[in-house]
mmCIF file of C-alpha atoms in Angstrom:
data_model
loop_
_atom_site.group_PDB
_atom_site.id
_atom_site.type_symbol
_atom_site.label_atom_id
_atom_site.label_comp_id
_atom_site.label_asym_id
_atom_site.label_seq_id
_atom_site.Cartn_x
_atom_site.Cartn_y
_atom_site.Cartn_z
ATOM 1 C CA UNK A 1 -11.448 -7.646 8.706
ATOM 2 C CA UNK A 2 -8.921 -9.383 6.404
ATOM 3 C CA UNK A 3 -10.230 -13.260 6.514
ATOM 4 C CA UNK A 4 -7.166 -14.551 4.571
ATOM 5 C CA UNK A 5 -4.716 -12.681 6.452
ATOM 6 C CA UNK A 6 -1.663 -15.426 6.286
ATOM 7 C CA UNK A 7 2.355 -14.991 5.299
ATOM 8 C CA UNK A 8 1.613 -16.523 1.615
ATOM 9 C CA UNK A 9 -0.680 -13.318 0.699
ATOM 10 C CA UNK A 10 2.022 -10.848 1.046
ATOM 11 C CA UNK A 11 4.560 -10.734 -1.975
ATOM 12 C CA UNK A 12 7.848 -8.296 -2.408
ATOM 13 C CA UNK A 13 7.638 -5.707 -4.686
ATOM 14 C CA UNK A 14 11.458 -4.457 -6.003
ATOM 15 C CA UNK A 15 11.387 -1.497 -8.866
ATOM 16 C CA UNK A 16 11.943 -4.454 -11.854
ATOM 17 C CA UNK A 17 9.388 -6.177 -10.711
ATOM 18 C CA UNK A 18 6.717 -4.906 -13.023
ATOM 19 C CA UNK A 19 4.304 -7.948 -12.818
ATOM 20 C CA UNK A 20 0.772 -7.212 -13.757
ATOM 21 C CA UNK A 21 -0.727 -8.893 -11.294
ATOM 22 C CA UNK A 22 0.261 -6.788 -8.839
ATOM 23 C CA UNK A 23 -0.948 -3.401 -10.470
ATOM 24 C CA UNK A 24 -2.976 -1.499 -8.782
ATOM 25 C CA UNK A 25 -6.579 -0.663 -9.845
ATOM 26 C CA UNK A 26 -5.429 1.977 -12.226
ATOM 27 C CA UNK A 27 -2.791 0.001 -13.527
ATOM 28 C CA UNK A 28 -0.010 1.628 -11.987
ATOM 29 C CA UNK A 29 2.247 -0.267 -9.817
ATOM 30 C CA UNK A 30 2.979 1.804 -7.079
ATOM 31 C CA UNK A 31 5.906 2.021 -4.916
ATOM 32 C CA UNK A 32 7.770 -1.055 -3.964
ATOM 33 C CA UNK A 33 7.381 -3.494 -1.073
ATOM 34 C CA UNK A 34 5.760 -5.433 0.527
ATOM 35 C CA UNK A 35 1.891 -5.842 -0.847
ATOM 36 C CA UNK A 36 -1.188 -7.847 0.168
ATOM 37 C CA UNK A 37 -2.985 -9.996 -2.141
ATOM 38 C CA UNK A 38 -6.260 -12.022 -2.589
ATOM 39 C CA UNK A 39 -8.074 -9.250 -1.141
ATOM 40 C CA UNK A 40 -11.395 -10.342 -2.200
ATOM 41 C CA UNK A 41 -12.123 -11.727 1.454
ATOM 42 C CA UNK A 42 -11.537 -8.519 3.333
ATOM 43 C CA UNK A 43 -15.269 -7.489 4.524
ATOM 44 C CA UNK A 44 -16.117 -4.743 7.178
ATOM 45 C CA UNK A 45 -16.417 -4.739 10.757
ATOM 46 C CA UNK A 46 -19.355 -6.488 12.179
ATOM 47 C CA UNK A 47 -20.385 -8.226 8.461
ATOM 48 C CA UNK A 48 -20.093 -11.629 8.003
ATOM 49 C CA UNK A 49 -17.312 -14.108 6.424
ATOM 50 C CA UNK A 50 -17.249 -15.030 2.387
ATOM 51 C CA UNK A 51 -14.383 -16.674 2.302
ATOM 52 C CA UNK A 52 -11.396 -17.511 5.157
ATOM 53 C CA UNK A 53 -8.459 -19.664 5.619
ATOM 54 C CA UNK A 54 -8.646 -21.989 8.775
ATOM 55 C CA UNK A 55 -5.521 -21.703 9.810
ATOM 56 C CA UNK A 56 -6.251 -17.976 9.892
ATOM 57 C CA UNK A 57 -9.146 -18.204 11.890
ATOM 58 C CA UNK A 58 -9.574 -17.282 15.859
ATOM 59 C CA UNK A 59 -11.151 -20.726 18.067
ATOM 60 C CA UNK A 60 -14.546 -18.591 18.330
ATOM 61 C CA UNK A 61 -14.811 -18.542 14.350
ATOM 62 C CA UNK A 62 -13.611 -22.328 14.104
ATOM 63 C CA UNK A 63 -16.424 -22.883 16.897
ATOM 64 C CA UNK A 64 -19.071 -21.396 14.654
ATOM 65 C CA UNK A 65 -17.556 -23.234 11.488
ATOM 66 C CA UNK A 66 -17.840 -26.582 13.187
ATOM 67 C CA UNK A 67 -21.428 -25.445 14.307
ATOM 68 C CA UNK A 68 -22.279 -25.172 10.989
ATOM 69 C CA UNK A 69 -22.788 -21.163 11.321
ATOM 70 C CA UNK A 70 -19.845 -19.869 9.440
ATOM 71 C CA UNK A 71 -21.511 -17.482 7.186
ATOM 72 C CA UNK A 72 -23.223 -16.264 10.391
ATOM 73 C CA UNK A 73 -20.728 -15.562 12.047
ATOM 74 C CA UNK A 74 -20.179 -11.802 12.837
ATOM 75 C CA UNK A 75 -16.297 -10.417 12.303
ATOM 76 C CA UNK A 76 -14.674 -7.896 14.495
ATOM 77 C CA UNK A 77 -10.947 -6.958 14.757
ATOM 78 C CA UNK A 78 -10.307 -9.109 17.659
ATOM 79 C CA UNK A 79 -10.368 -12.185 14.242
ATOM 80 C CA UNK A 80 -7.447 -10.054 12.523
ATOM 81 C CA UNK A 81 -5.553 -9.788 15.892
ATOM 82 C CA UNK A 82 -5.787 -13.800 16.220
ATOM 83 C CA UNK A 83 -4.711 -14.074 12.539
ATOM 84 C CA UNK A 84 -1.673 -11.261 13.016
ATOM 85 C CA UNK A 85 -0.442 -13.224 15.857
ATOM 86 C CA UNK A 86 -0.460 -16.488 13.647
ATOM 87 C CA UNK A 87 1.279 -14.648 11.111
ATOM 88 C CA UNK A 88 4.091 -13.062 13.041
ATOM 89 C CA UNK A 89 4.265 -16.874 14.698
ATOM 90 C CA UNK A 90 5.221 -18.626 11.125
ATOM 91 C CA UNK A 91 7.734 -15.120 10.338
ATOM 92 C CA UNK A 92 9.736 -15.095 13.503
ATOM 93 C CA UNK A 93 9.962 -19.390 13.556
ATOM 94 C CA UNK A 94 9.971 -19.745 10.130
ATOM 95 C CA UNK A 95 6.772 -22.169 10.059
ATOM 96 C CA UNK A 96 3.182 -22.093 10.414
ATOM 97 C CA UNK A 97 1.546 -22.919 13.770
ATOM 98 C CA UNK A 98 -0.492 -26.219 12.652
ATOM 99 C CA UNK A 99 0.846 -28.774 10.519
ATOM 100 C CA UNK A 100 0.236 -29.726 6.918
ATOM 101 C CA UNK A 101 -3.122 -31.808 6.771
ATOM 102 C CA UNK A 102 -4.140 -31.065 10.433
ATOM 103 C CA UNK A 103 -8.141 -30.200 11.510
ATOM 104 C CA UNK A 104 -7.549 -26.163 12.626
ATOM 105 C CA UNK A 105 -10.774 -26.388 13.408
ATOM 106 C CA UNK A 106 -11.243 -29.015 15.469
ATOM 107 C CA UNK A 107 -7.801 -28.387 17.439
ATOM 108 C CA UNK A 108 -8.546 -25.304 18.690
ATOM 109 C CA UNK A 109 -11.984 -25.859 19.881
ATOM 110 C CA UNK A 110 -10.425 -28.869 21.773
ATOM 111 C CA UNK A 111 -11.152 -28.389 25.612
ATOM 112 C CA UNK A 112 -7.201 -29.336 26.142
ATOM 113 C CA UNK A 113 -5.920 -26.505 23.454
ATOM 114 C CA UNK A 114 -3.529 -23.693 24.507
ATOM 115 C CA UNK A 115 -1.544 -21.887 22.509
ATOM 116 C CA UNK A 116 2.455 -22.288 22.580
ATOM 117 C CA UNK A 117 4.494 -19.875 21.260
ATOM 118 C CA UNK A 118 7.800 -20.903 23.319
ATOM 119 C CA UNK A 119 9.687 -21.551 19.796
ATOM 120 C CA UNK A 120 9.564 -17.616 19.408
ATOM 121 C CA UNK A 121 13.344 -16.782 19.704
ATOM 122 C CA UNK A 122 12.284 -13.205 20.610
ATOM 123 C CA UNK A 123 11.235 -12.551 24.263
ATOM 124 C CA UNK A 124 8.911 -9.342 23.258
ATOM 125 C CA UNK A 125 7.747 -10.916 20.030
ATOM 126 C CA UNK A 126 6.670 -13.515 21.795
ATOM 127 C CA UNK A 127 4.903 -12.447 24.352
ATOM 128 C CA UNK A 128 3.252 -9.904 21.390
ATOM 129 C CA UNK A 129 2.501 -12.991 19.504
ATOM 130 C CA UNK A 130 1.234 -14.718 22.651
ATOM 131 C CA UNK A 131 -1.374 -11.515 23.514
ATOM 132 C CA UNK A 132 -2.108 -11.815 19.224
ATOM 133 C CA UNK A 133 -3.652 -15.004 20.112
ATOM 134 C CA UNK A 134 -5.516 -14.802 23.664
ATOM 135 C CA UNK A 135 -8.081 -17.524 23.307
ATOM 136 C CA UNK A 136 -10.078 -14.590 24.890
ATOM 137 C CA UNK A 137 -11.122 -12.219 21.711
ATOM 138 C CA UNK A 138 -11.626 -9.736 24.265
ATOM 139 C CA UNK A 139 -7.932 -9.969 25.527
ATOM 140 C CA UNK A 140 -6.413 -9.193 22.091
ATOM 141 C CA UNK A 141 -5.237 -6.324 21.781
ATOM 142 C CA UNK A 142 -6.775 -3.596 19.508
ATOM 143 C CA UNK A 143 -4.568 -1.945 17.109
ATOM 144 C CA UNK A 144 -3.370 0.698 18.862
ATOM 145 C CA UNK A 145 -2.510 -1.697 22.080
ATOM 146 C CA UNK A 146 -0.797 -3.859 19.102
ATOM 147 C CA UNK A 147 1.907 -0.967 17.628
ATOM 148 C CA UNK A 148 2.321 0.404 21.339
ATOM 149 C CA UNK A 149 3.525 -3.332 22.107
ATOM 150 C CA UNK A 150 7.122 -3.338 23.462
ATOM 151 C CA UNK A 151 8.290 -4.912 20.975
ATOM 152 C CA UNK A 152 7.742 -2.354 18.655
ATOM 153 C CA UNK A 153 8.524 0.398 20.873
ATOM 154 C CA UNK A 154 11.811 -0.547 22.122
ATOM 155 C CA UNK A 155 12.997 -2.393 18.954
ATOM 156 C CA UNK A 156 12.956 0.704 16.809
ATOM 157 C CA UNK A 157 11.351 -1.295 14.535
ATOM 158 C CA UNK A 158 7.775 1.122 14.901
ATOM 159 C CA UNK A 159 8.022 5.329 14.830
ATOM 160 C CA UNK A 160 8.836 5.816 18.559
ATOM 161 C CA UNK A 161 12.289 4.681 19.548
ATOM 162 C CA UNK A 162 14.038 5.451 23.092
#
């Protein structure tokens, strides 16, 4: 589970690019693309949190931040779904979901909070985007649910095109 999963950890990688920074762990840099960094905060299933962004986070995490049990708090996939969702949000609109400055935290626990993904210009994105980030962890779609998405599927965007 990728904690810091958000649109500013993902850099472009062209072939005269050759920044170290971006080597991998034997030095080599790859193939270009697209490549994640700040990695340090991805832990495994069913572990807990070292590190996280807020604006990342699913409303059951915030809940347990604002509880004071963050570092208790036990990851599963359903936090990178959330955190997809809010990435593919600030992509297809061009900004993130909360503003600048804002409590994450204490607007998505808020009794009155629903998500609103209406600025999506994409019908199928959205509605991908709006399953990404059920307030319902167990709503979200698992991977597989997530690339068999219509959107992917009859975009030919993903590996199965009609």
């Amino acid at each position: 589970v990728w904690t810091d999963l958000k649109t500013e950890n993902f850099i472009v990688i062209g072939n005269n690019n050759l920044n170290e920074e971006v080597n991998d762990v034997n030095g080599k840099m790859g193939l270009p693309g697209v490549k994640g960094i700040d990695l340090e905060s991805v832990i495994p299933v069913r572990n807990n949190p070292i590190d996280y962004t807020p604006e990342a986070a699913p409303p059951e995490f915030a809940r347990a931040l604002l509880a004071g049990e963050a570092r208790e708090f036990v990851l599963d996939y359903s936090y990178d779904m959330w955190s997809l969702g809010m990435m593919l949000f600030e992509l297809s609109t061009g900004s993130p979901y909360f503003k600048k400055g804002s409590n994450v935290a204490k607007t998505v626990c808020a009794d009155d909070f629903t998500v609103d993904v209406s600025s999506v210009p994409d019908a199928k994105l959205r509605d991908l985007i709006e399953n990404c980030l059920n307030l319902d962890p167990r709503k979200r779609p698992d991977i597989t649910g997530f690339l068999l998405h219509p959107y992917f599927i009859t975009t030919g965007i993903g590996p199965w095109t009609f």
